Amino acid sequence: MFNYFANPFRFLRLTSKLQPITMLVALAAIGLGLFYALVESPPDYQQSETVRIMYVHVPAAWMAMFCYVTIACSSAVALIWRHMLANIIAKSTAPIGASFTFLALATGSLWGKPMWGAWWVWDARLTSMLILFFLYLGYIVLYNAFDDQSRGARAAAILSIVGVINIPIIKFSVDWWNTLHQPASVIKINGPTVHPSMLTPLMLMAVGYMALYFWLLFIRTRAELNINKVRKMLIQQTETH
Amino acid sequence: MPGKPLQVFISVIRRELLLAIRHGADSCMIVSFFLIVVILFLLGVGPEPGILSRISAGIIWVSALLSVMLSMDRLFQPDYEDGSLDLLILSSLPLELIVLAKIFSHWLTTGFPLIIISPLLALFLNMGTPGYSTLLIALVLGTPTLSLVGAIGAALILGARRSGVLLSVLILPLFIPIMIFGVSAVDAALTNVSSKPPLLMLGALLLTALVLCPWASAAALRQAAE
């Protein structure tokens, strides 16, 4: 598959078909998910209506980690096989992942105020999520810090692989330390401990966020590939003149 | 003629230390910076002894973090500029070990002076006596980790624009866990709780960094020299 997509035109052809599909899935799942989350699902017996923040917050946090792992994996592919497309995917994922991280932090903060009585607490989960946000920012800044694009790509790729160490820390922070943040209740060995009436909108939102990610990723990668194409054409033009 | 690995390792350390001694001002500047940051905190927070002793460990750690971060640019930057980095990459010793030797000498010339001066600062900050020994142990375990982690950032920014600010954005977030455990060790000692768990965590961080960081910095150096 790596070799197949080494040709960007194949990728462009495939994504031109996938892009509208992901758009439809994203809009439908998020729309339906929001309906279930805001109208159909019951309020929590302790948290009452504020539990509805969960449907925005939890999938955003999942996507924040998913995007980072995607960046690290495609960076590894880019470093090992010098795969051009892998670099572009990593580069295009970074701002999306940073936005998801910001969304998770912001909604978590809004949820923390009524539940914990504070906008922000310095427990392990929140701190490691904040570090993830800084890693995203560092990645983006480092990528653009070099005059030579490929240098920036490789330096940022190494940084993203180093930063992967933060992902298991985020995941297990709620088990290793006594945190105010609740432990995992969906992704568990014995199955989720969330009632179906709440699990349905949560999963719909998760699917919607994932489709949204791919939709945005396709837009960004296609734009990136087109920028490269234009740049090459400009170089050719100046050479012929 | 290529020497034995250990000889090369030692000669790299000797070269680094010699350079540090010849440019003696560097180490002094780091220590003065450390002192000045602590004094700034003192003046900013005010001289109330109760507050100072409460936040003394945090101030010392933050200042140590900033000092190490500021000194990081001289780890690889001069070698990168004058071309000796290419020679180091070509040497008979694996680049990972050369990086380790450089980090070790960097720690000897920056982290180590900070450790020596830290009890004096703890005195300035009115830290309780049970905290001193824990602070020293925590710094001995923590500052090499700072140098190791910082080396990755220092290698990544070679040749970048605005590298100084960039370096702080890259490595200060990675310094956070080291500082958290360093401060909580001292706080535990001051409140008569066992400071062993955070110290063990610091030791674990050091060992992990010792294995992974030279490898990552060497990878970054290779791509910088390409």
GROMACS .gro file of C-alpha atoms in nm:
model
  467
    1MET     CA    1   0.000   0.000   0.000
    2PHE     CA    2   0.293   0.232   0.077
    3ASN     CA    3   0.424   0.201  -0.275
    4TYR     CA    4   0.078   0.235  -0.422
    5PHE     CA    5   0.031   0.575  -0.264
    6ALA     CA    6   0.384   0.690  -0.339
    7ASN     CA    7   0.218   0.833  -0.647
    8PRO     CA    8   0.025   1.139  -0.523
    9PHE     CA    9  -0.208   1.133  -0.822
   10ARG     CA   10  -0.353   0.800  -0.711
   11PHE     CA   11  -0.407   0.953  -0.368
   12LEU     CA   12  -0.572   1.259  -0.516
   13ARG     CA   13  -0.800   1.041  -0.729
   14LEU     CA   14  -0.903   0.823  -0.434
   15THR     CA   15  -0.958   1.113  -0.194
   16SER     CA   16  -1.167   1.306  -0.445
   17LYS     CA   17  -1.415   1.019  -0.415
   18LEU     CA   18  -1.377   0.974  -0.038
   19GLN     CA   19  -1.400   1.341   0.053
   20PRO     CA   20  -1.777   1.384  -0.006
   21ILE     CA   21  -1.847   1.051   0.168
   22THR     CA   22  -1.657   1.152   0.482
   23MET     CA   23  -1.831   1.489   0.473
   24LEU     CA   24  -2.174   1.324   0.466
   25VAL     CA   25  -2.084   1.077   0.742
   26ALA     CA   26  -1.943   1.356   0.959
   27LEU     CA   27  -2.246   1.582   0.920
   28ALA     CA   28  -2.495   1.299   0.966
   29ALA     CA   29  -2.325   1.140   1.268
   30ILE     CA   30  -2.255   1.469   1.446
   31GLY     CA   31  -2.607   1.593   1.370
   32LEU     CA   32  -2.775   1.276   1.490
   33GLY     CA   33  -2.530   1.247   1.781
   34LEU     CA   34  -2.606   1.601   1.895
   35PHE     CA   35  -2.980   1.530   1.875
   36TYR     CA   36  -2.942   1.222   2.094
   37ALA     CA   37  -2.693   1.399   2.323
   38LEU     CA   38  -2.898   1.713   2.380
   39VAL     CA   39  -3.255   1.584   2.355
   40GLU     CA   40  -3.295   1.208   2.368
   41SER     CA   41  -3.045   1.103   2.638
   42PRO     CA   42  -3.140   1.130   3.006
   43PRO     CA   43  -2.972   1.374   3.245
   44ASP     CA   44  -2.729   1.213   3.488
   45TYR     CA   45  -2.865   1.136   3.836
   46GLN     CA   46  -2.576   1.325   4.000
   47GLN     CA   47  -2.453   1.567   3.737
   48SER     CA   48  -2.798   1.642   3.592
   49GLU     CA   49  -2.778   1.834   3.262
   50THR     CA   50  -2.406   1.911   3.267
   51VAL     CA   51  -2.333   1.550   3.173
   52ARG     CA   52  -2.417   1.650   2.817
   53ILE     CA   53  -2.076   1.818   2.792
   54MET     CA   54  -1.937   1.465   2.788
   55TYR     CA   55  -2.063   1.404   2.435
   56VAL     CA   56  -1.841   1.683   2.304
   57HIS     CA   57  -1.555   1.642   2.549
   58VAL     CA   58  -1.477   1.269   2.548
   59PRO     CA   59  -1.463   1.211   2.169
   60ALA     CA   60  -1.249   1.524   2.133
   61ALA     CA   61  -1.001   1.380   2.384
   62TRP     CA   62  -0.998   1.049   2.198
   63MET     CA   63  -0.935   1.227   1.870
   64ALA     CA   64  -0.659   1.436   2.028
   65MET     CA   65  -0.469   1.117   2.112
   66PHE     CA   66  -0.560   0.946   1.784
   67CYS     CA   67  -0.428   1.241   1.582
   68TYR     CA   68  -0.102   1.243   1.776
   69VAL     CA   69  -0.046   0.871   1.721
   70THR     CA   70  -0.127   0.925   1.352
   71ILE     CA   71   0.136   1.199   1.332
   72ALA     CA   72   0.395   0.980   1.504
   73CYS     CA   73   0.323   0.675   1.286
   74SER     CA   74   0.328   0.866   0.960
   75SER     CA   75   0.641   1.047   1.078
   76ALA     CA   76   0.808   0.710   1.134
   77VAL     CA   77   0.702   0.599   0.786
   78ALA     CA   78   0.830   0.926   0.642
   79LEU     CA   79   1.166   0.892   0.820
   80ILE     CA   80   1.221   0.527   0.734
   81TRP     CA   81   1.093   0.508   0.377
   82ARG     CA   82   1.118   0.879   0.285
   83HIS     CA   83   0.753   0.861   0.191
   84MET     CA   84   0.643   1.205   0.073
   85LEU     CA   85   0.274   1.151   0.139
   86ALA     CA   86   0.338   1.038   0.499
   87ASN     CA   87   0.502   1.373   0.570
   88ILE     CA   88   0.210   1.560   0.424
   89ILE     CA   89  -0.039   1.356   0.628
   90ALA     CA   90   0.158   1.422   0.947
   91LYS     CA   91   0.182   1.792   0.868
   92SER     CA   92  -0.189   1.820   0.783
   93THR     CA   93  -0.299   1.624   1.091
   94ALA     CA   94  -0.115   1.851   1.337
   95PRO     CA   95  -0.347   2.156   1.334
   96ILE     CA   96  -0.655   1.929   1.341
   97GLY     CA   97  -0.517   1.737   1.639
   98ALA     CA   98  -0.423   2.060   1.815
   99SER     CA   99  -0.780   2.185   1.767
  100PHE     CA  100  -0.926   1.864   1.910
  101THR     CA  101  -0.689   1.893   2.207
  102PHE     CA  102  -0.795   2.252   2.261
  103LEU     CA  103  -1.161   2.150   2.236
  104ALA     CA  104  -1.110   1.874   2.494
  105LEU     CA  105  -0.929   2.113   2.730
  106ALA     CA  106  -1.185   2.391   2.688
  107THR     CA  107  -1.494   2.173   2.730
  108GLY     CA  108  -1.326   1.994   3.020
  109SER     CA  109  -1.271   2.329   3.184
  110LEU     CA  110  -1.636   2.425   3.131
  111TRP     CA  111  -1.739   2.091   3.280
  112GLY     CA  112  -1.497   2.122   3.570
  113LYS     CA  113  -1.644   2.448   3.696
  114PRO     CA  114  -1.988   2.308   3.793
  115MET     CA  115  -1.857   1.961   3.894
  116TRP     CA  116  -1.528   2.027   4.073
  117GLY     CA  117  -1.587   2.393   4.151
  118ALA     CA  118  -1.280   2.503   3.956
  119TRP     CA  119  -1.206   2.584   3.594
  120TRP     CA  120  -0.879   2.401   3.613
  121VAL     CA  121  -0.715   2.156   3.854
  122TRP     CA  122  -0.356   2.038   3.827
  123ASP     CA  123  -0.414   1.666   3.826
  124ALA     CA  124  -0.223   1.416   3.611
  125ARG     CA  125  -0.481   1.382   3.334
  126LEU     CA  126  -0.520   1.755   3.280
  127THR     CA  127  -0.148   1.823   3.299
  128SER     CA  128  -0.057   1.547   3.053
  129MET     CA  129  -0.328   1.671   2.815
  130LEU     CA  130  -0.183   2.021   2.839
  131ILE     CA  131   0.161   1.880   2.759
  132LEU     CA  132   0.005   1.711   2.454
  133PHE     CA  133  -0.125   2.050   2.343
  134PHE     CA  134   0.224   2.200   2.378
  135LEU     CA  135   0.370   1.906   2.186
  136TYR     CA  136   0.132   1.981   1.900
  137LEU     CA  137   0.234   2.348   1.906
  138GLY     CA  138   0.603   2.255   1.921
  139TYR     CA  139   0.558   2.019   1.629
  140ILE     CA  140   0.388   2.286   1.416
  141VAL     CA  141   0.643   2.553   1.505
  142LEU     CA  142   0.939   2.323   1.444
  143TYR     CA  143   0.799   2.211   1.110
  144ASN     CA  144   0.793   2.569   0.987
  145ALA     CA  145   1.117   2.686   1.153
  146PHE     CA  146   1.354   2.590   0.872
  147ASP     CA  147   1.417   2.756   0.538
  148ASP     CA  148   1.452   2.409   0.392
  149GLN     CA  149   1.109   2.241   0.416
  150SER     CA  150   1.245   1.887   0.424
  151ARG     CA  151   1.473   1.969   0.720
  152GLY     CA  152   1.170   2.095   0.912
  153ALA     CA  153   0.975   1.783   0.820
  154ARG     CA  154   1.246   1.550   0.949
  155ALA     CA  155   1.314   1.745   1.269
  156ALA     CA  156   0.942   1.762   1.348
  157ALA     CA  157   0.909   1.390   1.272
  158ILE     CA  158   1.172   1.304   1.533
  159LEU     CA  159   1.004   1.533   1.786
  160SER     CA  160   0.666   1.367   1.728
  161ILE     CA  161   0.815   1.022   1.785
  162VAL     CA  162   0.980   1.138   2.109
  163GLY     CA  163   0.649   1.285   2.223
  164VAL     CA  164   0.465   0.955   2.182
  165ILE     CA  165   0.582   0.872   2.536
  166ASN     CA  166   0.313   1.112   2.655
  167ILE     CA  167   0.026   0.908   2.506
  168PRO     CA  168   0.034   0.610   2.748
  169ILE     CA  169   0.088   0.862   3.029
  170ILE     CA  170  -0.238   1.038   2.932
  171LYS     CA  171  -0.422   0.707   2.898
  172PHE     CA  172  -0.311   0.561   3.230
  173SER     CA  173  -0.275   0.884   3.429
  174VAL     CA  174  -0.616   0.823   3.586
  175ASP     CA  175  -0.508   0.476   3.705
  176TRP     CA  176  -0.153   0.557   3.819
  177TRP     CA  177  -0.237   0.864   4.021
  178ASN     CA  178  -0.533   0.960   4.236
  179THR     CA  179  -0.690   1.211   4.006
  180LEU     CA  180  -1.001   1.420   4.026
  181HIS     CA  181  -1.066   1.317   3.667
  182GLN     CA  182  -1.271   0.997   3.654
  183PRO     CA  183  -1.111   0.671   3.530
  184ALA     CA  184  -1.197   0.511   3.196
  185SER     CA  185  -1.555   0.388   3.165
  186VAL     CA  186  -1.595   0.316   2.794
  187ILE     CA  187  -1.275   0.144   2.678
  188LYS     CA  188  -1.246  -0.129   2.942
  189ILE     CA  189  -1.165  -0.499   2.934
  190ASN     CA  190  -1.507  -0.595   3.073
  191GLY     CA  191  -1.688  -0.373   2.827
  192PRO     CA  192  -1.824  -0.024   2.880
  193THR     CA  193  -1.995   0.067   3.206
  194VAL     CA  194  -2.203   0.338   3.044
  195HIS     CA  195  -2.575   0.287   2.993
  196PRO     CA  196  -2.679   0.242   2.625
  197SER     CA  197  -2.891   0.556   2.637
  198MET     CA  198  -2.572   0.754   2.693
  199LEU     CA  199  -2.337   0.528   2.499
  200THR     CA  200  -2.534   0.568   2.174
  201PRO     CA  201  -2.489   0.946   2.140
  202LEU     CA  202  -2.129   0.915   2.262
  203MET     CA  203  -2.044   0.661   1.993
  204LEU     CA  204  -2.230   0.860   1.727
  205MET     CA  205  -2.025   1.166   1.819
  206ALA     CA  206  -1.705   0.960   1.812
  207VAL     CA  207  -1.785   0.832   1.463
  208GLY     CA  208  -1.876   1.184   1.356
  209TYR     CA  209  -1.550   1.331   1.490
  210MET     CA  210  -1.351   1.059   1.316
  211ALA     CA  211  -1.525   1.127   0.984
  212LEU     CA  212  -1.476   1.499   1.040
  213TYR     CA  213  -1.106   1.437   1.093
  214PHE     CA  214  -1.075   1.245   0.765
  215TRP     CA  215  -1.278   1.505   0.581
  216LEU     CA  216  -1.053   1.787   0.702
  217LEU     CA  217  -0.743   1.573   0.646
  218PHE     CA  218  -0.839   1.511   0.283
  219ILE     CA  219  -0.901   1.881   0.225
  220ARG     CA  220  -0.568   1.974   0.381
  221THR     CA  221  -0.360   1.704   0.210
  222ARG     CA  222  -0.513   1.785  -0.128
  223ALA     CA  223  -0.438   2.152  -0.077
  224GLU     CA  224  -0.085   2.066   0.032
  225LEU     CA  225  -0.027   1.849  -0.278
  226ASN     CA  226  -0.165   2.125  -0.500
  227ILE     CA  227   0.066   2.380  -0.337
  228ASN     CA  228   0.359   2.151  -0.416
  229LYS     CA  229   0.238   2.119  -0.774
  230VAL     CA  230   0.209   2.496  -0.816
  231ARG     CA  231   0.554   2.545  -0.666
  232LYS     CA  232   0.704   2.297  -0.910
  233MET     CA  233   0.531   2.466  -1.203
  234LEU     CA  234   0.659   2.808  -1.094
  235ILE     CA  235   1.013   2.670  -1.073
  236GLN     CA  236   0.980   2.520  -1.420
  237GLN     CA  237   0.848   2.848  -1.553
  238THR     CA  238   1.139   3.049  -1.419
  239GLU     CA  239   1.381   2.792  -1.556
  240THR     CA  240   1.242   2.810  -1.909
  241HIS     CA  241   1.246   3.189  -1.916
  242MET     CA  242   4.420   0.598   1.375
  243PRO     CA  243   4.091   0.521   1.547
  244GLY     CA  244   4.137   0.460   1.919
  245LYS     CA  245   3.959   0.215   2.146
  246PRO     CA  246   3.592   0.306   2.211
  247LEU     CA  247   3.656   0.396   2.574
  248GLN     CA  248   3.951   0.617   2.480
  249VAL     CA  249   3.741   0.801   2.224
  250PHE     CA  250   3.460   0.839   2.477
  251ILE     CA  251   3.698   0.986   2.735
  252SER     CA  252   3.866   1.209   2.482
  253VAL     CA  253   3.529   1.355   2.379
  254ILE     CA  254   3.455   1.430   2.745
  255ARG     CA  255   3.803   1.581   2.787
  256ARG     CA  256   3.756   1.801   2.480
  257GLU     CA  257   3.418   1.925   2.605
  258LEU     CA  258   3.550   1.999   2.953
  259LEU     CA  259   3.854   2.175   2.809
  260LEU     CA  260   3.629   2.391   2.593
  261ALA     CA  261   3.410   2.468   2.894
  262ILE     CA  262   3.713   2.568   3.102
  263ARG     CA  263   3.859   2.783   2.826
  264HIS     CA  264   3.524   2.958   2.789
  265GLY     CA  265   3.500   2.964   3.170
  266ALA     CA  266   3.247   3.246   3.166
  267ASP     CA  267   2.972   3.015   3.039
  268SER     CA  268   2.939   2.808   3.355
  269CYS     CA  269   2.960   3.118   3.572
  270MET     CA  270   2.689   3.281   3.366
  271ILE     CA  271   2.457   2.984   3.410
  272VAL     CA  272   2.507   2.991   3.787
  273SER     CA  273   2.454   3.368   3.798
  274PHE     CA  274   2.140   3.333   3.591
  275PHE     CA  275   2.017   3.068   3.836
  276LEU     CA  276   2.085   3.304   4.126
  277ILE     CA  277   1.920   3.600   3.957
  278VAL     CA  278   1.603   3.408   3.872
  279VAL     CA  279   1.571   3.293   4.234
  280ILE     CA  280   1.624   3.648   4.357
  281LEU     CA  281   1.363   3.774   4.111
  282PHE     CA  282   1.116   3.529   4.258
  283LEU     CA  283   1.212   3.646   4.608
  284LEU     CA  284   1.154   4.009   4.516
  285GLY     CA  285   0.837   3.929   4.324
  286VAL     CA  286   0.673   3.719   4.593
  287GLY     CA  287   0.794   3.928   4.885
  288PRO     CA  288   1.007   3.839   5.187
  289GLU     CA  289   0.737   3.666   5.397
  290PRO     CA  290   0.926   3.363   5.544
  291GLY     CA  291   0.619   3.137   5.564
  292ILE     CA  292   0.529   3.177   5.197
  293LEU     CA  293   0.891   3.146   5.086
  294SER     CA  294   0.954   2.820   5.270
  295ARG     CA  295   0.630   2.683   5.125
  296ILE     CA  296   0.731   2.756   4.764
  297SER     CA  297   1.110   2.723   4.801
  298ALA     CA  298   1.135   2.384   4.627
  299GLY     CA  299   0.928   2.502   4.335
  300ILE     CA  300   1.134   2.818   4.287
  301ILE     CA  301   1.463   2.628   4.293
  302TRP     CA  302   1.335   2.373   4.042
  303VAL     CA  303   1.187   2.630   3.803
  304SER     CA  304   1.511   2.829   3.813
  305ALA     CA  305   1.717   2.514   3.752
  306LEU     CA  306   1.491   2.424   3.458
  307LEU     CA  307   1.534   2.768   3.301
  308SER     CA  308   1.912   2.767   3.357
  309VAL     CA  309   1.956   2.425   3.198
  310MET     CA  310   1.729   2.527   2.911
  311LEU     CA  311   1.932   2.841   2.844
  312SER     CA  312   2.259   2.649   2.846
  313MET     CA  313   2.130   2.386   2.604
  314ASP     CA  314   2.213   2.582   2.288
  315ARG     CA  315   2.585   2.549   2.345
  316LEU     CA  316   2.567   2.168   2.348
  317PHE     CA  317   2.567   2.115   1.970
  318GLN     CA  318   2.541   2.464   1.815
  319PRO     CA  319   2.917   2.549   1.809
  320ASP     CA  320   3.002   2.205   1.668
  321TYR     CA  321   2.733   2.245   1.406
  322GLU     CA  322   2.861   2.587   1.306
  323ASP     CA  323   3.231   2.507   1.283
  324GLY     CA  324   3.185   2.168   1.119
  325SER     CA  325   3.326   1.949   1.395
  326LEU     CA  326   2.985   1.782   1.417
  327ASP     CA  327   3.055   1.614   1.082
  328LEU     CA  328   3.384   1.481   1.219
  329LEU     CA  329   3.212   1.351   1.533
  330ILE     CA  330   2.955   1.170   1.317
  331LEU     CA  331   3.238   1.013   1.114
  332SER     CA  332   3.430   0.899   1.423
  333SER     CA  333   3.476   0.532   1.511
  334LEU     CA  334   3.251   0.561   1.816
  335PRO     CA  335   2.874   0.538   1.756
  336LEU     CA  336   2.718   0.884   1.752
  337GLU     CA  337   2.485   0.782   2.036
  338LEU     CA  338   2.783   0.736   2.270
  339ILE     CA  339   2.945   1.059   2.159
  340VAL     CA  340   2.619   1.236   2.234
  341LEU     CA  341   2.615   1.070   2.576
  342ALA     CA  342   2.971   1.190   2.643
  343LYS     CA  343   2.875   1.542   2.540
  344ILE     CA  344   2.566   1.537   2.759
  345PHE     CA  345   2.769   1.411   3.053
  346SER     CA  346   3.023   1.691   3.021
  347HIS     CA  347   2.740   1.939   2.972
  348TRP     CA  348   2.586   1.822   3.298
  349LEU     CA  349   2.926   1.848   3.475
  350THR     CA  350   2.958   2.211   3.365
  351THR     CA  351   2.597   2.326   3.418
  352GLY     CA  352   2.384   2.088   3.625
  353PHE     CA  353   2.655   2.012   3.876
  354PRO     CA  354   2.735   2.376   3.971
  355LEU     CA  355   2.361   2.431   4.017
  356ILE     CA  356   2.345   2.140   4.262
  357ILE     CA  357   2.641   2.279   4.458
  358ILE     CA  358   2.488   2.623   4.491
  359SER     CA  359   2.132   2.504   4.561
  360PRO     CA  360   2.169   2.461   4.942
  361LEU     CA  361   2.267   2.828   4.963
  362LEU     CA  362   1.952   2.921   4.773
  363ALA     CA  363   1.745   2.694   4.994
  364LEU     CA  364   1.884   2.895   5.284
  365PHE     CA  365   1.782   3.223   5.113
  366LEU     CA  366   1.436   3.080   5.067
  367ASN     CA  367   1.401   2.972   5.428
  368MET     CA  368   1.351   2.605   5.340
  369GLY     CA  369   1.303   2.371   5.637
  370THR     CA  370   1.612   2.166   5.729
  371PRO     CA  371   1.456   1.824   5.646
  372GLY     CA  372   1.425   1.939   5.286
  373TYR     CA  373   1.796   1.995   5.217
  374SER     CA  374   1.914   1.638   5.169
  375THR     CA  375   1.606   1.547   4.963
  376LEU     CA  376   1.653   1.856   4.748
  377LEU     CA  377   2.013   1.753   4.679
  378ILE     CA  378   1.919   1.393   4.595
  379ALA     CA  379   1.632   1.509   4.375
  380LEU     CA  380   1.859   1.751   4.189
  381VAL     CA  381   2.129   1.485   4.147
  382LEU     CA  382   1.869   1.254   3.992
  383GLY     CA  383   1.680   1.525   3.805
  384THR     CA  384   1.937   1.757   3.646
  385PRO     CA  385   2.103   1.481   3.433
  386THR     CA  386   1.755   1.398   3.302
  387LEU     CA  387   1.710   1.765   3.214
  388SER     CA  388   2.037   1.761   3.018
  389LEU     CA  389   1.942   1.434   2.845
  390VAL     CA  390   1.596   1.551   2.741
  391GLY     CA  391   1.724   1.895   2.650
  392ALA     CA  392   1.982   1.740   2.419
  393ILE     CA  393   1.702   1.620   2.190
  394GLY     CA  394   1.569   1.973   2.160
  395ALA     CA  395   1.918   2.115   2.113
  396ALA     CA  396   1.982   1.870   1.828
  397LEU     CA  397   1.645   1.934   1.662
  398ILE     CA  398   1.679   2.311   1.638
  399LEU     CA  399   2.020   2.315   1.467
  400GLY     CA  400   1.992   2.550   1.171
  401ALA     CA  401   1.641   2.668   1.259
  402ARG     CA  402   1.525   3.027   1.262
  403ARG     CA  403   1.464   3.190   1.606
  404SER     CA  404   1.615   2.880   1.761
  405GLY     CA  405   1.629   3.015   2.116
  406VAL     CA  406   1.254   3.063   2.160
  407LEU     CA  407   1.188   2.746   1.964
  408LEU     CA  408   1.405   2.545   2.202
  409SER     CA  409   1.205   2.659   2.503
  410VAL     CA  410   0.875   2.571   2.334
  411LEU     CA  411   1.006   2.225   2.252
  412ILE     CA  412   1.172   2.117   2.575
  413LEU     CA  413   1.004   2.302   2.860
  414PRO     CA  414   0.686   2.090   2.826
  415LEU     CA  415   0.902   1.778   2.839
  416PHE     CA  416   1.070   1.911   3.156
  417ILE     CA  417   0.737   1.932   3.340
  418PRO     CA  418   0.727   1.570   3.473
  419ILE     CA  419   1.082   1.597   3.608
  420MET     CA  420   0.996   1.916   3.791
  421ILE     CA  421   0.671   1.775   3.932
  422PHE     CA  422   0.846   1.477   4.091
  423GLY     CA  423   1.143   1.688   4.202
  424VAL     CA  424   0.919   1.935   4.382
  425SER     CA  425   0.691   1.670   4.531
  426ALA     CA  426   0.994   1.484   4.674
  427VAL     CA  427   1.106   1.795   4.864
  428ASP     CA  428   0.750   1.877   4.969
  429ALA     CA  429   0.710   1.524   5.104
  430ALA     CA  430   1.028   1.557   5.307
  431LEU     CA  431   0.914   1.894   5.445
  432THR     CA  432   0.578   1.753   5.556
  433ASN     CA  433   0.731   1.439   5.711
  434VAL     CA  434   0.592   1.204   5.446
  435SER     CA  435   0.819   0.950   5.279
  436SER     CA  436   0.990   1.115   4.985
  437LYS     CA  437   1.092   0.778   4.846
  438PRO     CA  438   0.818   0.735   4.577
  439PRO     CA  439   0.887   1.062   4.391
  440LEU     CA  440   1.263   1.001   4.420
  441LEU     CA  441   1.216   0.653   4.272
  442MET     CA  442   1.013   0.809   3.990
  443LEU     CA  443   1.296   1.057   3.928
  444GLY     CA  444   1.539   0.766   3.915
  445ALA     CA  445   1.314   0.582   3.670
  446LEU     CA  446   1.289   0.892   3.452
  447LEU     CA  447   1.668   0.924   3.457
  448LEU     CA  448   1.722   0.562   3.351
  449THR     CA  449   1.461   0.585   3.075
  450ALA     CA  450   1.607   0.911   2.947
  451LEU     CA  451   1.958   0.761   2.964
  452VAL     CA  452   1.853   0.488   2.723
  453LEU     CA  453   1.624   0.680   2.486
  454CYS     CA  454   1.756   1.036   2.470
  455PRO     CA  455   2.105   0.976   2.322
  456TRP     CA  456   1.941   0.767   2.054
  457ALA     CA  457   1.684   1.034   1.964
  458SER     CA  458   1.941   1.317   1.976
  459ALA     CA  459   2.178   1.118   1.754
  460ALA     CA  460   1.898   1.067   1.502
  461ALA     CA  461   1.828   1.440   1.509
  462LEU     CA  462   2.199   1.523   1.467
  463ARG     CA  463   2.232   1.292   1.168
  464GLN     CA  464   1.943   1.454   0.988
  465ALA     CA  465   2.081   1.799   1.074
  466ALA     CA  466   2.422   1.714   0.928
  467GLU     CA  467   2.281   1.560   0.611
   0.00000   0.00000   0.00000
